[in-house]
Coordinates of C-alpha atoms in Angstrom, one line a residue:
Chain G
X1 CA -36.8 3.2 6.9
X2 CA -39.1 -0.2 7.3
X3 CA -38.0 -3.6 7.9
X4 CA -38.5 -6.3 4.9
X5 CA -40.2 -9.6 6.5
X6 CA -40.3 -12.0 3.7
X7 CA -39.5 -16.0 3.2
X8 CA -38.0 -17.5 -0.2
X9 CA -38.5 -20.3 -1.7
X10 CA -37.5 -22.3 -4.9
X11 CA -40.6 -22.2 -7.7
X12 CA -40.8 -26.5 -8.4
X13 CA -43.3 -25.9 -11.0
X14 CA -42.5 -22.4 -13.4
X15 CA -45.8 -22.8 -15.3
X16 CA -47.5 -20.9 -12.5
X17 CA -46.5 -17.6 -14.6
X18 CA -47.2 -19.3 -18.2
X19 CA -49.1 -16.4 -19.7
X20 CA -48.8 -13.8 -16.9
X21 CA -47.3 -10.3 -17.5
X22 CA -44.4 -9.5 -15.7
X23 CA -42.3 -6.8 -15.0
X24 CA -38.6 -6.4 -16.1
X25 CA -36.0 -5.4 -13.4
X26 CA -32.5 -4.7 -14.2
X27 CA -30.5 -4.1 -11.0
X28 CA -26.6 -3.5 -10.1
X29 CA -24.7 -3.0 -7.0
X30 CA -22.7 0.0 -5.8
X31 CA -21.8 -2.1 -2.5
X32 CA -22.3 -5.5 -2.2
X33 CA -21.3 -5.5 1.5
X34 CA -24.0 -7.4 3.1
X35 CA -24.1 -4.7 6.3
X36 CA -24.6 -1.9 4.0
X37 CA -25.7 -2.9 0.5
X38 CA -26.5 -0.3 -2.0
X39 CA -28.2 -1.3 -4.9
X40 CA -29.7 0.5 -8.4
X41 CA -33.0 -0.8 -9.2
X42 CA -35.1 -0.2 -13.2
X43 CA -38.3 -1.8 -12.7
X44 CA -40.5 -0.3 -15.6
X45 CA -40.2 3.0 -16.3
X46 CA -39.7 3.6 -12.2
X47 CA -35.9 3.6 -10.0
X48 CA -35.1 3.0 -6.8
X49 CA -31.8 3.4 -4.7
X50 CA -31.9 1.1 -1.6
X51 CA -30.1 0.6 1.3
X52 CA -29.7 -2.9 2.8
X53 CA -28.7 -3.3 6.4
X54 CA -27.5 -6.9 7.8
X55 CA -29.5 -9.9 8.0
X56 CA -31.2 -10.8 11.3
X57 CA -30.7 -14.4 12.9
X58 CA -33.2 -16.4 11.1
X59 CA -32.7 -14.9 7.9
X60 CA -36.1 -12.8 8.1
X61 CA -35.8 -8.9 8.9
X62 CA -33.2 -6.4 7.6
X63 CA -33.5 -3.0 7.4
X64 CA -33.9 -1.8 4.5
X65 CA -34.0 2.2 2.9
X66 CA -35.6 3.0 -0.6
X67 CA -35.5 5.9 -2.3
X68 CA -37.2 6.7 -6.1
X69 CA -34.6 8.5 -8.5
X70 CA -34.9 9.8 -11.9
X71 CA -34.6 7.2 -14.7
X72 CA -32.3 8.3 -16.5
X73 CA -29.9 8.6 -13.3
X74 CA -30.6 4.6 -12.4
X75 CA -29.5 3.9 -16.0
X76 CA -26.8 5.9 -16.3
X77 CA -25.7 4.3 -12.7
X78 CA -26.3 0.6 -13.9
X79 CA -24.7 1.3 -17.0
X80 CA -20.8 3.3 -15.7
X81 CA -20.6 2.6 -12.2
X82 CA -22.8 -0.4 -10.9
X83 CA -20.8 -3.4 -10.3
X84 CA -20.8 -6.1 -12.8
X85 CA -22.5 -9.0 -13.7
X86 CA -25.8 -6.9 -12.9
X87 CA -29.6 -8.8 -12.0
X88 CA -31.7 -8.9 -15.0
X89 CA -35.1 -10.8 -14.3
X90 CA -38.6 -10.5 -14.8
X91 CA -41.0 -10.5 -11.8
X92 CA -44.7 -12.1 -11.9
X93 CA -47.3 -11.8 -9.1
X94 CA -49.7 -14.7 -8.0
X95 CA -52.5 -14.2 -5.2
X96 CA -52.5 -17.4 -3.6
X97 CA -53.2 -18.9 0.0
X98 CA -54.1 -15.1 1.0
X99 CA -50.6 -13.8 0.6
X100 CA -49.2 -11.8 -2.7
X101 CA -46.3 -14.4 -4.0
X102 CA -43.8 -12.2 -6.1
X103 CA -42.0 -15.0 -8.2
X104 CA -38.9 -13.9 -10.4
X105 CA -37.6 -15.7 -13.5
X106 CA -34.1 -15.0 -13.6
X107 CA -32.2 -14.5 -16.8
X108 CA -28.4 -13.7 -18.3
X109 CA -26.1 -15.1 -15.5
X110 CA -28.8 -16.6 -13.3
X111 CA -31.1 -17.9 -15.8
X112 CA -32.6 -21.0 -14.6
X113 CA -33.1 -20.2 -11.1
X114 CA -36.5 -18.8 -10.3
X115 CA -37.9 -17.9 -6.9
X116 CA -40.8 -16.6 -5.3
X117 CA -41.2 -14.4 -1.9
X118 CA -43.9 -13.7 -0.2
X119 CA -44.0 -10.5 2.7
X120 CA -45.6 -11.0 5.5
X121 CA -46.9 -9.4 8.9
X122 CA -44.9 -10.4 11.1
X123 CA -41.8 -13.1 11.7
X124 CA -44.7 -15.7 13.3
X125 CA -46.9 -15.5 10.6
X126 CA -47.5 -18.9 8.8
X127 CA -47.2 -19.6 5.6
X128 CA -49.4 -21.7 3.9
X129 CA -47.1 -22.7 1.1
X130 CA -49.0 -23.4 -2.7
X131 CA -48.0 -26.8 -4.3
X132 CA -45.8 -25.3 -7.1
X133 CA -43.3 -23.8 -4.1
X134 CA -40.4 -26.0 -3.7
X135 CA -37.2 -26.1 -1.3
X136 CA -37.9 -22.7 1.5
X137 CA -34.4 -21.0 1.0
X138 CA -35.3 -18.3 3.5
X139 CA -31.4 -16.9 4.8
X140 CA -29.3 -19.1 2.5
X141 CA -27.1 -16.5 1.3
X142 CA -26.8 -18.0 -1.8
X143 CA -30.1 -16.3 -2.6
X144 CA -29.4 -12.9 -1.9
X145 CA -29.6 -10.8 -5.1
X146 CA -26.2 -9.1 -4.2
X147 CA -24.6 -13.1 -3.7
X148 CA -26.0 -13.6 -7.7
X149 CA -24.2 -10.8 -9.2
X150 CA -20.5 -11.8 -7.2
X151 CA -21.4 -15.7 -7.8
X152 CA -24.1 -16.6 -9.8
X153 CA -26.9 -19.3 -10.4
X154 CA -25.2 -20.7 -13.9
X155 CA -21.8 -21.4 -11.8
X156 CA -23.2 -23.2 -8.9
X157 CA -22.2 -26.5 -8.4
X158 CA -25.8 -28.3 -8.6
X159 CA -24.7 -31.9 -8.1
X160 CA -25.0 -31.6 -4.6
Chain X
X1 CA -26.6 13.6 -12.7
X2 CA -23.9 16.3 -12.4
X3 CA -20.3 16.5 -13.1
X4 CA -17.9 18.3 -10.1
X5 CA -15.2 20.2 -11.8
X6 CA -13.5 21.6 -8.3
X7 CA -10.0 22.4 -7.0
X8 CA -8.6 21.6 -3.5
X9 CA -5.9 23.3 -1.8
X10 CA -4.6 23.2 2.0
X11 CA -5.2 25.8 3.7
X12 CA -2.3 27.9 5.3
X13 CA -3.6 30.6 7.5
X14 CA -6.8 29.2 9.3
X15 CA -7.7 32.7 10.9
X16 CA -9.5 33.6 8.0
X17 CA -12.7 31.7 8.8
X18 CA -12.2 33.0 12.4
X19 CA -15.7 34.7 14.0
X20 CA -17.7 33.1 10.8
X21 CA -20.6 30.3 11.3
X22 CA -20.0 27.0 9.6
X23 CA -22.5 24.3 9.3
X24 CA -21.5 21.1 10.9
X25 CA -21.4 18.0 8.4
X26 CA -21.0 14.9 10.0
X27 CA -20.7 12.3 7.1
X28 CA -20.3 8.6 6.6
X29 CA -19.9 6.0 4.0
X30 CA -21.5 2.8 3.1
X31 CA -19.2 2.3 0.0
X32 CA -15.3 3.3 0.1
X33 CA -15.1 1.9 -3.7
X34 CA -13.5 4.9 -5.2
X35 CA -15.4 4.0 -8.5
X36 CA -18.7 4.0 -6.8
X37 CA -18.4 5.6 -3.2
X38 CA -21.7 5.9 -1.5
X39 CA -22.1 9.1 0.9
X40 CA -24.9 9.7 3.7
X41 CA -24.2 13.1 4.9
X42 CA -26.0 15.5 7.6
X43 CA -25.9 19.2 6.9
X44 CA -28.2 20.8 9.5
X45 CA -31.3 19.9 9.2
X46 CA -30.7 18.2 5.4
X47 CA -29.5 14.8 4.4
X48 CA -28.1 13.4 1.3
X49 CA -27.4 10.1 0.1
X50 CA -24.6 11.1 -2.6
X51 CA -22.7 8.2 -4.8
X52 CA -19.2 9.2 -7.1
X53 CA -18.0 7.7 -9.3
X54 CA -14.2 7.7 -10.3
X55 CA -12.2 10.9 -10.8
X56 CA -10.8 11.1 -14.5
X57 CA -7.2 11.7 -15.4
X58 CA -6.2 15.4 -13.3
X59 CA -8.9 14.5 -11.0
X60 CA -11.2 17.4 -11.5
X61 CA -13.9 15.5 -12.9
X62 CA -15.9 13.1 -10.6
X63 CA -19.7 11.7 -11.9
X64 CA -22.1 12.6 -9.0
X65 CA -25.6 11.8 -8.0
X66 CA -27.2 13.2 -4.8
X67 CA -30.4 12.7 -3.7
X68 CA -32.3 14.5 -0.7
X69 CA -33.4 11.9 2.3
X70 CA -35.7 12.0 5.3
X71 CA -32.9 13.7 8.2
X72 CA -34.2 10.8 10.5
X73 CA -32.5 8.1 7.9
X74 CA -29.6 9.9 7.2
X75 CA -29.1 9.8 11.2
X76 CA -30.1 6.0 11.4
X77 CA -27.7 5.0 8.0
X78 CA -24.7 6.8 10.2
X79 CA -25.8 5.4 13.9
X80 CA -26.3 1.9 12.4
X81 CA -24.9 1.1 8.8
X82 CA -22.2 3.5 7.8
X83 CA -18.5 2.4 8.2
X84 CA -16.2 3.9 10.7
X85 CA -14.8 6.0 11.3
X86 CA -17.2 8.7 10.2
X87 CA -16.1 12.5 8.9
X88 CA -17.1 15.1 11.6
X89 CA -16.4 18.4 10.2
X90 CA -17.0 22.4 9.9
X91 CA -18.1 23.8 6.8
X92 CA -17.7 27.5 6.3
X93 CA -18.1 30.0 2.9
X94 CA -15.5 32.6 2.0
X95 CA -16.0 34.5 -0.9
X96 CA -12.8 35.9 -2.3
X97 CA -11.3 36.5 -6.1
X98 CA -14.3 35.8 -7.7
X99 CA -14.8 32.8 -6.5
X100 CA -17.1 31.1 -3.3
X101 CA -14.2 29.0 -1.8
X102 CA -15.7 26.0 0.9
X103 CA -13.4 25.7 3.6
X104 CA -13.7 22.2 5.8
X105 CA -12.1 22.3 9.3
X106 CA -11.8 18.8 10.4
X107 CA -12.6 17.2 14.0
X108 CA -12.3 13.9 15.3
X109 CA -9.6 11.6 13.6
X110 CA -8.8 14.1 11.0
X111 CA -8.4 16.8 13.6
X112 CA -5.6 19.5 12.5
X113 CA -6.6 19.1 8.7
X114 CA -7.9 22.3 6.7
X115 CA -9.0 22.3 3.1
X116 CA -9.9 24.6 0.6
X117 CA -12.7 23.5 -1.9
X118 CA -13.2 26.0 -5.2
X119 CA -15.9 24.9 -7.5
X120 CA -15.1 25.6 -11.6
X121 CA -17.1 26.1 -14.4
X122 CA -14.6 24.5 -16.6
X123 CA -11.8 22.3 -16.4
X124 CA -9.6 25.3 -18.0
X125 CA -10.9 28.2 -15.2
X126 CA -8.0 29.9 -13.7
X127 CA -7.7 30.0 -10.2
X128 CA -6.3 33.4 -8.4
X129 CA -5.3 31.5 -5.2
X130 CA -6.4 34.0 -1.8
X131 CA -3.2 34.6 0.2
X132 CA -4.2 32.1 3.0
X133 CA -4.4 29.3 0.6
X134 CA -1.5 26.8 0.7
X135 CA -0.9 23.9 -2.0
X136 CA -3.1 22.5 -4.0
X137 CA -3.9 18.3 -3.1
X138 CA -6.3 18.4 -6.2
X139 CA -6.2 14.4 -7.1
X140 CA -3.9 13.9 -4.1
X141 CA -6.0 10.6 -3.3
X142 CA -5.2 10.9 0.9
X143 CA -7.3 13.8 1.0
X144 CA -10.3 12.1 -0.5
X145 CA -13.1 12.3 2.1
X146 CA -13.4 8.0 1.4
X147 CA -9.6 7.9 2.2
X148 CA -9.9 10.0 5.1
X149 CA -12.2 7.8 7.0
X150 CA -10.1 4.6 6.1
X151 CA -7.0 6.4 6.8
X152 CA -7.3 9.5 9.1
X153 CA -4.8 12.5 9.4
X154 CA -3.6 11.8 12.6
X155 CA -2.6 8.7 11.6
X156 CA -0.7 10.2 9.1
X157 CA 3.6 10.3 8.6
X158 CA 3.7 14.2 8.0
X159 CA 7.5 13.8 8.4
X160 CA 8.1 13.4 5.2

């Protein structure tokens, strides 16, 4: 098992992927309990299974299990027994300020929201944040991939 | 994937595992969703992360998916992430009319409980029940291993 240390933030500017290839991940829940979330993950022609365990104060570290499966297991999974709506996005990398941004462009349900995270070291690393990163949502639930299938971006109240 | 086609029956006349080794399963879930349980289970020295999907009409049928994990997971997904109460039970192999019968003698909150597992080639097999077999639970829901850890045997009305 390892331990995820990452921060979130809003993307201000989304032209920081015009042009880049990404890769398309289709992902589902089979719990969306946030102590134990289980989630079916199609990234390319590779799947995962991972376990989530519960969020940390701060929002930071969870512990988190991963485990490759056969493709044609994490589609059949995704397709008669993942909950529903299911993630569909396309993740881009940018190198920037030393650290490996991974920025998703959400789509279907969640299309307009696109975030970037960035894994770091350790919790007291700092973050040198590039000018297109907006708002740092880092442990607003609201985020969490499993929150976006049971509520998602295109039913948010944004008036706020 | 695979597809369980299996029978269950009580089991009336426990001596016949007596002086036989079982193997010691202790089992527990991150997902109780009967359409998309989620299993960690020790056996030994093997683990197994194992997700179900719903049983069909009858309740012979049940999508499965089970995947081999590091033993040292397993153990930390039951210590720290696993609902409770957990299944703690005896596994043992009896071979009789033909067929490899799995007999599960329970501990912990499902103490007193014995079942009989047969696994089918076909939904239409026959079954020549062994003469310490007792009635069949096949699709009787409470003796789901899910239900068992929400709703144990000894908490059970057997008055009825």
């Amino acid at each position: 098992m390892g331990v995820e240390i990452e921060r979130k933030y809003l993307v201000r500017d989304v032209s920081v992927v015009a042009g880049l290839s990404g890769t398309r991940l289709r992902q589902g829940y089979l719990s969306v309990d946030p102590e134990r979330s289980v989630r079916v993950r199609v990234s390319g022609r590779l799947a995962f299974l991972t376990v989530k365990g519960i969020t940390s104060e701060g929002g930071a570290r969870r512990a988190e299990f991963e485990y490759e499966i056969p493709l044609p297991d994490a589609e059949e999974l995704l397709d008669s027994l993942a909950l529903r709506p299911q993630i569909d996005k396309t993740r881009y990398r940018v190198e920037a300020g030393g650290f490996t941004w991974e920025i998703d462009v959400f789509a279907g349900e969640n299309e307009g929201l696109v975030v970037a995270e960035v894994e770091l070291p350790s919790e007291t690393t700092a973050v040198v944040a590039p000018d297109w990163i907006g708002e740092e949502v880092t442990g607003d639930a609201r985020y969490y991939n499993v929150n976006l299938v049971s509520h998602p971006y295109k039913e948010w109240d944004k008036a706020r």
